[in-house]
mmCIF file of C-alpha atoms in Angstrom:
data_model
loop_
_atom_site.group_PDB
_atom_site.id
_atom_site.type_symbol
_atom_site.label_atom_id
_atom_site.label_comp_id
_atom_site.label_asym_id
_atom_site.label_seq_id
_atom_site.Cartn_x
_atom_site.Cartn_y
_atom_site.Cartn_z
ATOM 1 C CA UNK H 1 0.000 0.000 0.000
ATOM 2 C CA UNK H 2 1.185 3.650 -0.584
ATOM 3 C CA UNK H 3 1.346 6.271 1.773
ATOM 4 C CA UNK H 4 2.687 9.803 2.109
ATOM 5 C CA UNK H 5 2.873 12.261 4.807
ATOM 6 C CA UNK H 6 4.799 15.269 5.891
ATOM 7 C CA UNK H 7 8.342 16.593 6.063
ATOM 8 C CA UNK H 8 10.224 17.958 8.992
ATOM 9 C CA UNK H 9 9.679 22.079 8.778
ATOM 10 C CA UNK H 10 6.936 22.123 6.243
ATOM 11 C CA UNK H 11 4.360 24.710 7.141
ATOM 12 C CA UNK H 12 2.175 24.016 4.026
ATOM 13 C CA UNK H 13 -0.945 21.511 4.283
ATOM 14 C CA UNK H 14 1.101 18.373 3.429
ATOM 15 C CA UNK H 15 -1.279 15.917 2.493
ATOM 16 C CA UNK H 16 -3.448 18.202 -0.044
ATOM 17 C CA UNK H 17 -3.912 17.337 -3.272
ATOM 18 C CA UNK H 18 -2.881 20.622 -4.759
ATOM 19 C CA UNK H 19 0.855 20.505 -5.698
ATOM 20 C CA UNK H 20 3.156 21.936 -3.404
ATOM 21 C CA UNK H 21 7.115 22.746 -3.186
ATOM 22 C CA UNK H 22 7.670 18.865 -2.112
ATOM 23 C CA UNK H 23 6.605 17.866 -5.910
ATOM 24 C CA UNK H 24 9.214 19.980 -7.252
ATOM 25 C CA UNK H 25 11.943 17.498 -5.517
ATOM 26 C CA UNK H 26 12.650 14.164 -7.059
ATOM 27 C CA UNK H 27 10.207 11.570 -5.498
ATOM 28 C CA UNK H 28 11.468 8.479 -3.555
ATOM 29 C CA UNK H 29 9.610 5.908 -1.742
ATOM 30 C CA UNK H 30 10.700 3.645 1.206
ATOM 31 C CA UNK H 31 9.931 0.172 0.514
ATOM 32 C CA UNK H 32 8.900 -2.374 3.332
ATOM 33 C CA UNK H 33 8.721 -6.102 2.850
ATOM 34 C CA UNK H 34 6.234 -7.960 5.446
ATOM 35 C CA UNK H 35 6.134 -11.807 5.264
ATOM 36 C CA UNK H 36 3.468 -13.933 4.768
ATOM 37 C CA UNK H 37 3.967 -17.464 4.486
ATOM 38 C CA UNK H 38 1.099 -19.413 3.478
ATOM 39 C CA UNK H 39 0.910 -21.700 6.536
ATOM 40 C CA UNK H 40 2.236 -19.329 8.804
ATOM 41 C CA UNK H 41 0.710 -15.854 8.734
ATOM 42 C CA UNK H 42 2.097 -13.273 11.447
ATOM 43 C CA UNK H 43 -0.785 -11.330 13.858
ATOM 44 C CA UNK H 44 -1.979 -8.326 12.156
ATOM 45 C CA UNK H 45 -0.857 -6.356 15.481
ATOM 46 C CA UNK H 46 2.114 -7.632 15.550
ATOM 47 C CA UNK H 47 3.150 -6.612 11.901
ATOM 48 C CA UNK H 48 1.776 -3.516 12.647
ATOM 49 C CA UNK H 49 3.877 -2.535 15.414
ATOM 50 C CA UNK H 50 6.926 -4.274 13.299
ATOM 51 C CA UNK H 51 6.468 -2.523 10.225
ATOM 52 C CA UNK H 52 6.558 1.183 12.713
ATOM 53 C CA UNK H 53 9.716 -0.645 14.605
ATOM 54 C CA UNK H 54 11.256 -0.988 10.994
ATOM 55 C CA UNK H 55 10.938 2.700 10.147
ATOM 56 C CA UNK H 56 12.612 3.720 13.527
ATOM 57 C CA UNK H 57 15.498 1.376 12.956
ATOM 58 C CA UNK H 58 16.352 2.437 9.917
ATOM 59 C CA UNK H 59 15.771 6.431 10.236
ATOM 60 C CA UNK H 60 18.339 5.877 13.407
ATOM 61 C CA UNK H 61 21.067 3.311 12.036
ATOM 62 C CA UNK H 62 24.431 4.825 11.448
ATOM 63 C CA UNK H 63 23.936 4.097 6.983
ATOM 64 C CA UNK H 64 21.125 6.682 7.062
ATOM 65 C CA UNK H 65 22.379 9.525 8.517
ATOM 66 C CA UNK H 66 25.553 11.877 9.013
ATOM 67 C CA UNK H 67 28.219 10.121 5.937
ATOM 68 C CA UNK H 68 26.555 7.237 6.063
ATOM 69 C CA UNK H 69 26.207 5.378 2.554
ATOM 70 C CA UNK H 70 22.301 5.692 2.601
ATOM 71 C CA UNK H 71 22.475 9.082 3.982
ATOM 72 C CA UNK H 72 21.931 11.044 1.321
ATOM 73 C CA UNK H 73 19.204 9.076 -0.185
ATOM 74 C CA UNK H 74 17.505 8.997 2.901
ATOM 75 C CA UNK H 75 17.809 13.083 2.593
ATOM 76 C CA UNK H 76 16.228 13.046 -0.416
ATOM 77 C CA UNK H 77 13.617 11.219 0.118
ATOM 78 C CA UNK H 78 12.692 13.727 2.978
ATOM 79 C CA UNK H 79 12.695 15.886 1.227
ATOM 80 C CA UNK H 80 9.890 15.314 -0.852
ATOM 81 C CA UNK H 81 6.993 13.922 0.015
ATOM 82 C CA UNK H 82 7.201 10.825 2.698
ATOM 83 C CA UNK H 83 5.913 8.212 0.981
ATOM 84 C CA UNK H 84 6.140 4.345 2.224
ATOM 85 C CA UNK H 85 5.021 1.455 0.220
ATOM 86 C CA UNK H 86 4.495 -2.224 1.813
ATOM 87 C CA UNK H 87 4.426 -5.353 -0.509
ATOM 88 C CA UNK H 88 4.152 -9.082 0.706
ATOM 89 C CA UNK H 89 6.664 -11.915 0.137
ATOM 90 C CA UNK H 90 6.957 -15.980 0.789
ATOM 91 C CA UNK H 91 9.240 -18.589 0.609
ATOM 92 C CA UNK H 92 12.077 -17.541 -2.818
ATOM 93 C CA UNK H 93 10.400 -13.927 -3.000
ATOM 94 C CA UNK H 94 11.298 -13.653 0.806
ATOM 95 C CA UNK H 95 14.936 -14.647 -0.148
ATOM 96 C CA UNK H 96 15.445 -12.939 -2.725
ATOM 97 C CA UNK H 97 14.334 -9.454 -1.255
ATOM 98 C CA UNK H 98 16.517 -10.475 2.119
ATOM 99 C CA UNK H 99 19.527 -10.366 -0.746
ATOM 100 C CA UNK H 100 19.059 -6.706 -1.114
ATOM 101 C CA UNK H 101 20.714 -3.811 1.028
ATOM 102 C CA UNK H 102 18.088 -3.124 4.142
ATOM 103 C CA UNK H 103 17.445 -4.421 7.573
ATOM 104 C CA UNK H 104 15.001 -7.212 8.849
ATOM 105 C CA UNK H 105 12.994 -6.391 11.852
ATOM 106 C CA UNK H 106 11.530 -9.336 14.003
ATOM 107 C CA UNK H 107 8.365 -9.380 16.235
ATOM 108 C CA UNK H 108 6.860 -11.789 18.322
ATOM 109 C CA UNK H 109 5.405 -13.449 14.909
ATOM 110 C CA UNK H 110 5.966 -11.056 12.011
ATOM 111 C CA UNK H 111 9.181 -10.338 10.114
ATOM 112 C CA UNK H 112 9.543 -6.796 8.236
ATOM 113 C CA UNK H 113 12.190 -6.050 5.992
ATOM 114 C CA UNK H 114 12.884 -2.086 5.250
ATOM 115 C CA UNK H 115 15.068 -0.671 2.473
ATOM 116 C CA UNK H 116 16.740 2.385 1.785
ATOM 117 C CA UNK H 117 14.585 4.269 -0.320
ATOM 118 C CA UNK H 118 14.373 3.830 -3.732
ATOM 119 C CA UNK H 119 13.217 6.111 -6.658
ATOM 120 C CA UNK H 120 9.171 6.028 -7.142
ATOM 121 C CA UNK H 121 9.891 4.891 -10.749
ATOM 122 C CA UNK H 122 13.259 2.781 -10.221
ATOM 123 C CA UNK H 123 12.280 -0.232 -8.034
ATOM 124 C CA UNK H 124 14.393 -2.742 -7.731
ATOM 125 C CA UNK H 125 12.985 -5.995 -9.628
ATOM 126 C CA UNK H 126 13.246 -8.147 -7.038
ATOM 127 C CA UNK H 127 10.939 -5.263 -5.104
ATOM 128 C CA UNK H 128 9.113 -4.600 -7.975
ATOM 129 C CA UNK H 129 7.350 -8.091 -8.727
ATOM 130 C CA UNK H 130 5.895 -8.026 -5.202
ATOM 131 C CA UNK H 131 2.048 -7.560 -5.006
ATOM 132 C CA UNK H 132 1.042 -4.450 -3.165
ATOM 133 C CA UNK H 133 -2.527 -5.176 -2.800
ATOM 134 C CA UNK H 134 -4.851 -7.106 -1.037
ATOM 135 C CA UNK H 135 -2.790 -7.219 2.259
ATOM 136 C CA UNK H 136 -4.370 -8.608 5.338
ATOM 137 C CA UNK H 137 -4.032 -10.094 8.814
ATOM 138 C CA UNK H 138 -5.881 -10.958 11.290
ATOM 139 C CA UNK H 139 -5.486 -11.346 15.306
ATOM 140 C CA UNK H 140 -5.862 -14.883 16.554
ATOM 141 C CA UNK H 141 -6.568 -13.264 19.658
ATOM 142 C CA UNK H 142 -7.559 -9.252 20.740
ATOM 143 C CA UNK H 143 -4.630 -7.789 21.604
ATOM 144 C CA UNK H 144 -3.550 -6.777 25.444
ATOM 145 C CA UNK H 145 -4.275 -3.766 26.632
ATOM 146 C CA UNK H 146 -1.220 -1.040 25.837
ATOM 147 C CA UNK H 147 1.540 -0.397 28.246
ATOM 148 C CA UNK H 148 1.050 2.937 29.362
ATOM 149 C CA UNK H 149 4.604 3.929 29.903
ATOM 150 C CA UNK H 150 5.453 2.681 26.503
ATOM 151 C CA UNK H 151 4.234 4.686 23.204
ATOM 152 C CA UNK H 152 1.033 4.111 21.647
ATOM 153 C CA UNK H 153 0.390 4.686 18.234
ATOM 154 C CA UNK H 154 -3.335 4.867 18.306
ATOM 155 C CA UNK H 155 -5.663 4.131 15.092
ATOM 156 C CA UNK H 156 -8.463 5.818 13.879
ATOM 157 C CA UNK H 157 -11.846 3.610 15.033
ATOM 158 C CA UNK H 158 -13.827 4.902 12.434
ATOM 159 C CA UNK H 159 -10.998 3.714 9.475
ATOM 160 C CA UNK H 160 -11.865 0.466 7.438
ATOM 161 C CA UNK H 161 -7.868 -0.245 6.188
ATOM 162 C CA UNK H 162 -6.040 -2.985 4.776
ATOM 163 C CA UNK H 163 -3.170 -4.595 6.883
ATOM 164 C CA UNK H 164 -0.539 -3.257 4.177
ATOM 165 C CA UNK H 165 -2.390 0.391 4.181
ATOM 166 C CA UNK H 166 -2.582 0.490 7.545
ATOM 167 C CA UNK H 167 1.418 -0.455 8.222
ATOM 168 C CA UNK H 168 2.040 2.416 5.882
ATOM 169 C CA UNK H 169 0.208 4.509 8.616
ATOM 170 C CA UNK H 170 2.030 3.143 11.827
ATOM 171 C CA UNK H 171 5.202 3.883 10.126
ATOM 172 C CA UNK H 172 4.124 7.413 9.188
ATOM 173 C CA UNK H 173 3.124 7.572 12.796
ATOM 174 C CA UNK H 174 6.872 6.864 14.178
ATOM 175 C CA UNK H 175 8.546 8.913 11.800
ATOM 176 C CA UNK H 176 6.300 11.882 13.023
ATOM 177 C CA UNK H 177 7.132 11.401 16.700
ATOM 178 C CA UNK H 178 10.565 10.195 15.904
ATOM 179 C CA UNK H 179 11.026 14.179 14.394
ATOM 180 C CA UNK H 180 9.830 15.594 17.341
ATOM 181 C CA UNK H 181 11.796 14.076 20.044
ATOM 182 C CA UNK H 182 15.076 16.009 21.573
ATOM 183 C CA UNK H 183 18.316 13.681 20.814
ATOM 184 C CA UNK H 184 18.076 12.197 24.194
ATOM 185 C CA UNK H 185 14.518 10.992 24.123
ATOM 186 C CA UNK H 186 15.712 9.638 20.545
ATOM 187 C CA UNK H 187 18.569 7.606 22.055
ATOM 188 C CA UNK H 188 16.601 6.660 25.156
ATOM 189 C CA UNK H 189 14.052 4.985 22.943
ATOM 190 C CA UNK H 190 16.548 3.264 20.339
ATOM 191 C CA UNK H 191 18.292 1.819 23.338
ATOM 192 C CA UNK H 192 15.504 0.282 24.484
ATOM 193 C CA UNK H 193 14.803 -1.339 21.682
ATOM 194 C CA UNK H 194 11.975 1.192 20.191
ATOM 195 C CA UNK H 195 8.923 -0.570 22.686
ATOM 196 C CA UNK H 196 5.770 0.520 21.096
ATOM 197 C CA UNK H 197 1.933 -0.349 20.977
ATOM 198 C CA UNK H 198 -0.412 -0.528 18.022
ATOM 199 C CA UNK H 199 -4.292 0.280 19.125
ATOM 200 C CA UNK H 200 -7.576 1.228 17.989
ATOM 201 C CA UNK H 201 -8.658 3.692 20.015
ATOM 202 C CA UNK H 202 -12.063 4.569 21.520
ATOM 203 C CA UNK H 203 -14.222 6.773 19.714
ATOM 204 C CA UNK H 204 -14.023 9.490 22.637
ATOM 205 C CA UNK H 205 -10.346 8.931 23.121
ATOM 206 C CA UNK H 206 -9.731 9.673 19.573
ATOM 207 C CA UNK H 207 -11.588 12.880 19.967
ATOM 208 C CA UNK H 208 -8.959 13.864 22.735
ATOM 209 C CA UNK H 209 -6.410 12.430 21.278
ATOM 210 C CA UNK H 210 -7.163 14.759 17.413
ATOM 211 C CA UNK H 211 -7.220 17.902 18.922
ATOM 212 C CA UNK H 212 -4.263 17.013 22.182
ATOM 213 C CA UNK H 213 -1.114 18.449 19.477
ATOM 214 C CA UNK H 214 0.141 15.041 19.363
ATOM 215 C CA UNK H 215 1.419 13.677 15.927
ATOM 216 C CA UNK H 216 -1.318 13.410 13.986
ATOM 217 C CA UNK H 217 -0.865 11.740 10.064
ATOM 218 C CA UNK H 218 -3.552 12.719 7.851
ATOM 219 C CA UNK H 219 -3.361 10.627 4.799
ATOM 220 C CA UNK H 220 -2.760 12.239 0.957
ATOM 221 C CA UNK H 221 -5.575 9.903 0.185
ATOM 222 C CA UNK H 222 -3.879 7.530 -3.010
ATOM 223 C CA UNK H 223 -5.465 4.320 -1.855
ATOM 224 C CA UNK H 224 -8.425 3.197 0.296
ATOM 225 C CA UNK H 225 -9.636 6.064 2.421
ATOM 226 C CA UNK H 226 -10.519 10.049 1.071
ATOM 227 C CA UNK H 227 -7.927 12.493 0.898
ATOM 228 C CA UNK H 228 -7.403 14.686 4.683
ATOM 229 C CA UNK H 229 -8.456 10.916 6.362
ATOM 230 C CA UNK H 230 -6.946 11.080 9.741
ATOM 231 C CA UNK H 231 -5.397 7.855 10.509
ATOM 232 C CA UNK H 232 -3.338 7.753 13.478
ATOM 233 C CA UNK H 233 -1.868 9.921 16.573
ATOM 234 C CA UNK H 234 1.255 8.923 18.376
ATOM 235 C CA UNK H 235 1.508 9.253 22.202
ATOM 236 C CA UNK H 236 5.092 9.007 22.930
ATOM 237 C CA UNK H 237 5.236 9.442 26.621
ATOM 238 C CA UNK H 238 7.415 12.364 26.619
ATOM 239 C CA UNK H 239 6.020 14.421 23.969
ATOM 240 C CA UNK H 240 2.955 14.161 26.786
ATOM 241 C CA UNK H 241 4.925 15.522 29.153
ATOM 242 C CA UNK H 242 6.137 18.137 27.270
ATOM 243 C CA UNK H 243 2.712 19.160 26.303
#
């Protein structure tokens, strides 16, 4: 599923239609691989919070930023607009993406693979053949309740979204918070092993948690949902606290 949403500094509406200085810059796209084997599909909140784990890990390892060899195209892609894509894999299409330059995050069932972006029209093949559409997952079981000391990516209750669309959204979610959170608070949560929740929320909570100045994706509206769709807030205890 594709996704955009906003760049660090940007005071125009970022997910409108209407083009905007962010078209102007070549486009990129970050690529994220989930897999589903046939026989062994992961839990739909687990990929979910693996897919926003992925994002973290790479906007934080030491090839993305400073000199680091995906530095610069992980500049670029920045800045223009912040598009993700997620495509499924099994068994040889697994492999074969594995082969490529990125990093493999693990969950308690789900494995996500993220690579450094790539040009919106120059996927790599191996990338390229992988179906986009039609991603989804299901919970065997409802999920725990969050930890409350731990962020919480909450998701819009009133959103009907695919499993792929809707790991687009948690990693827009962590990318958002991830920009807003001093260097130490950065460090403090990559240490740790970037702990995070993925929940719907409550219709009233989601009403609190719109209008509370947390990060807040609204989606440019390519697939699935209408253009301006808020999707999901991230409460990252200390961007609370600092509110």
């Amino acid at each position: 599923m594709t996704s955009d949403s906003t760049v660090p500094g940007d005071s125009a509406d970022p997910f409108r239609n209407e083009p905007t200085s962010r078209d102007e810059a070549p486009q990129f796209v970050l690529p994220l691989v989930v897999r589903i084997e046939r026989d062994a599909p992961p839990a739909r909140t687990d990929a979910l919070e693996t897919a926003a784990r992925a994002v973290l890990t790479i906007l934080s390892d030491e090839r993305a930023v400073g000199d680091g060899e995906w530095a610069q195209v992980m500049r670029d892609w920045q800045d223009a607009r912040i598009r993700k894509v997620v495509r499924r894999a099994r068994g040889a299409e697994w492999r074969r993406a594995e082969a490529l330059p990125g990093i493999t995050v693990t969950g308690k069932s789900a494995e996500v693979r993220v690579f450094p972006p790539v040009p919106l029209d120059g996927w790599p093949k191996d990338l390229a053949r992988l179906q986009v559409s039609g991603t989804d997952l299901d919970d065997p079981e409802p999920p725990a309740d969050a930890d409350p000391t731990a962020p919480v990516i909450w998701l819009n209750p009133d959103l009907d979204m695919s499993a792929g669309k809707t790991m687009a959204q948690t990693g827009h979610g962590a990318q958002l918070a991830w920009w807003e959170l001093s260097d130490e608070d950065r460090t403090a949560w990559r240490q740790a092993g970037f702990p995070l929740s993925v929940r719907t929320a409550a219709p009233a909570l989601w009403a609190e948690l719109t209008s509370s100045g947390l990060p807040l994706v609204r989606d440019a509206g390519f697939t699935e949902i209408a253009p301006g769709s808020a999707t999901v807030v991230t409460e990252h205890p200390a961007l609370r606290r600092r509110g």
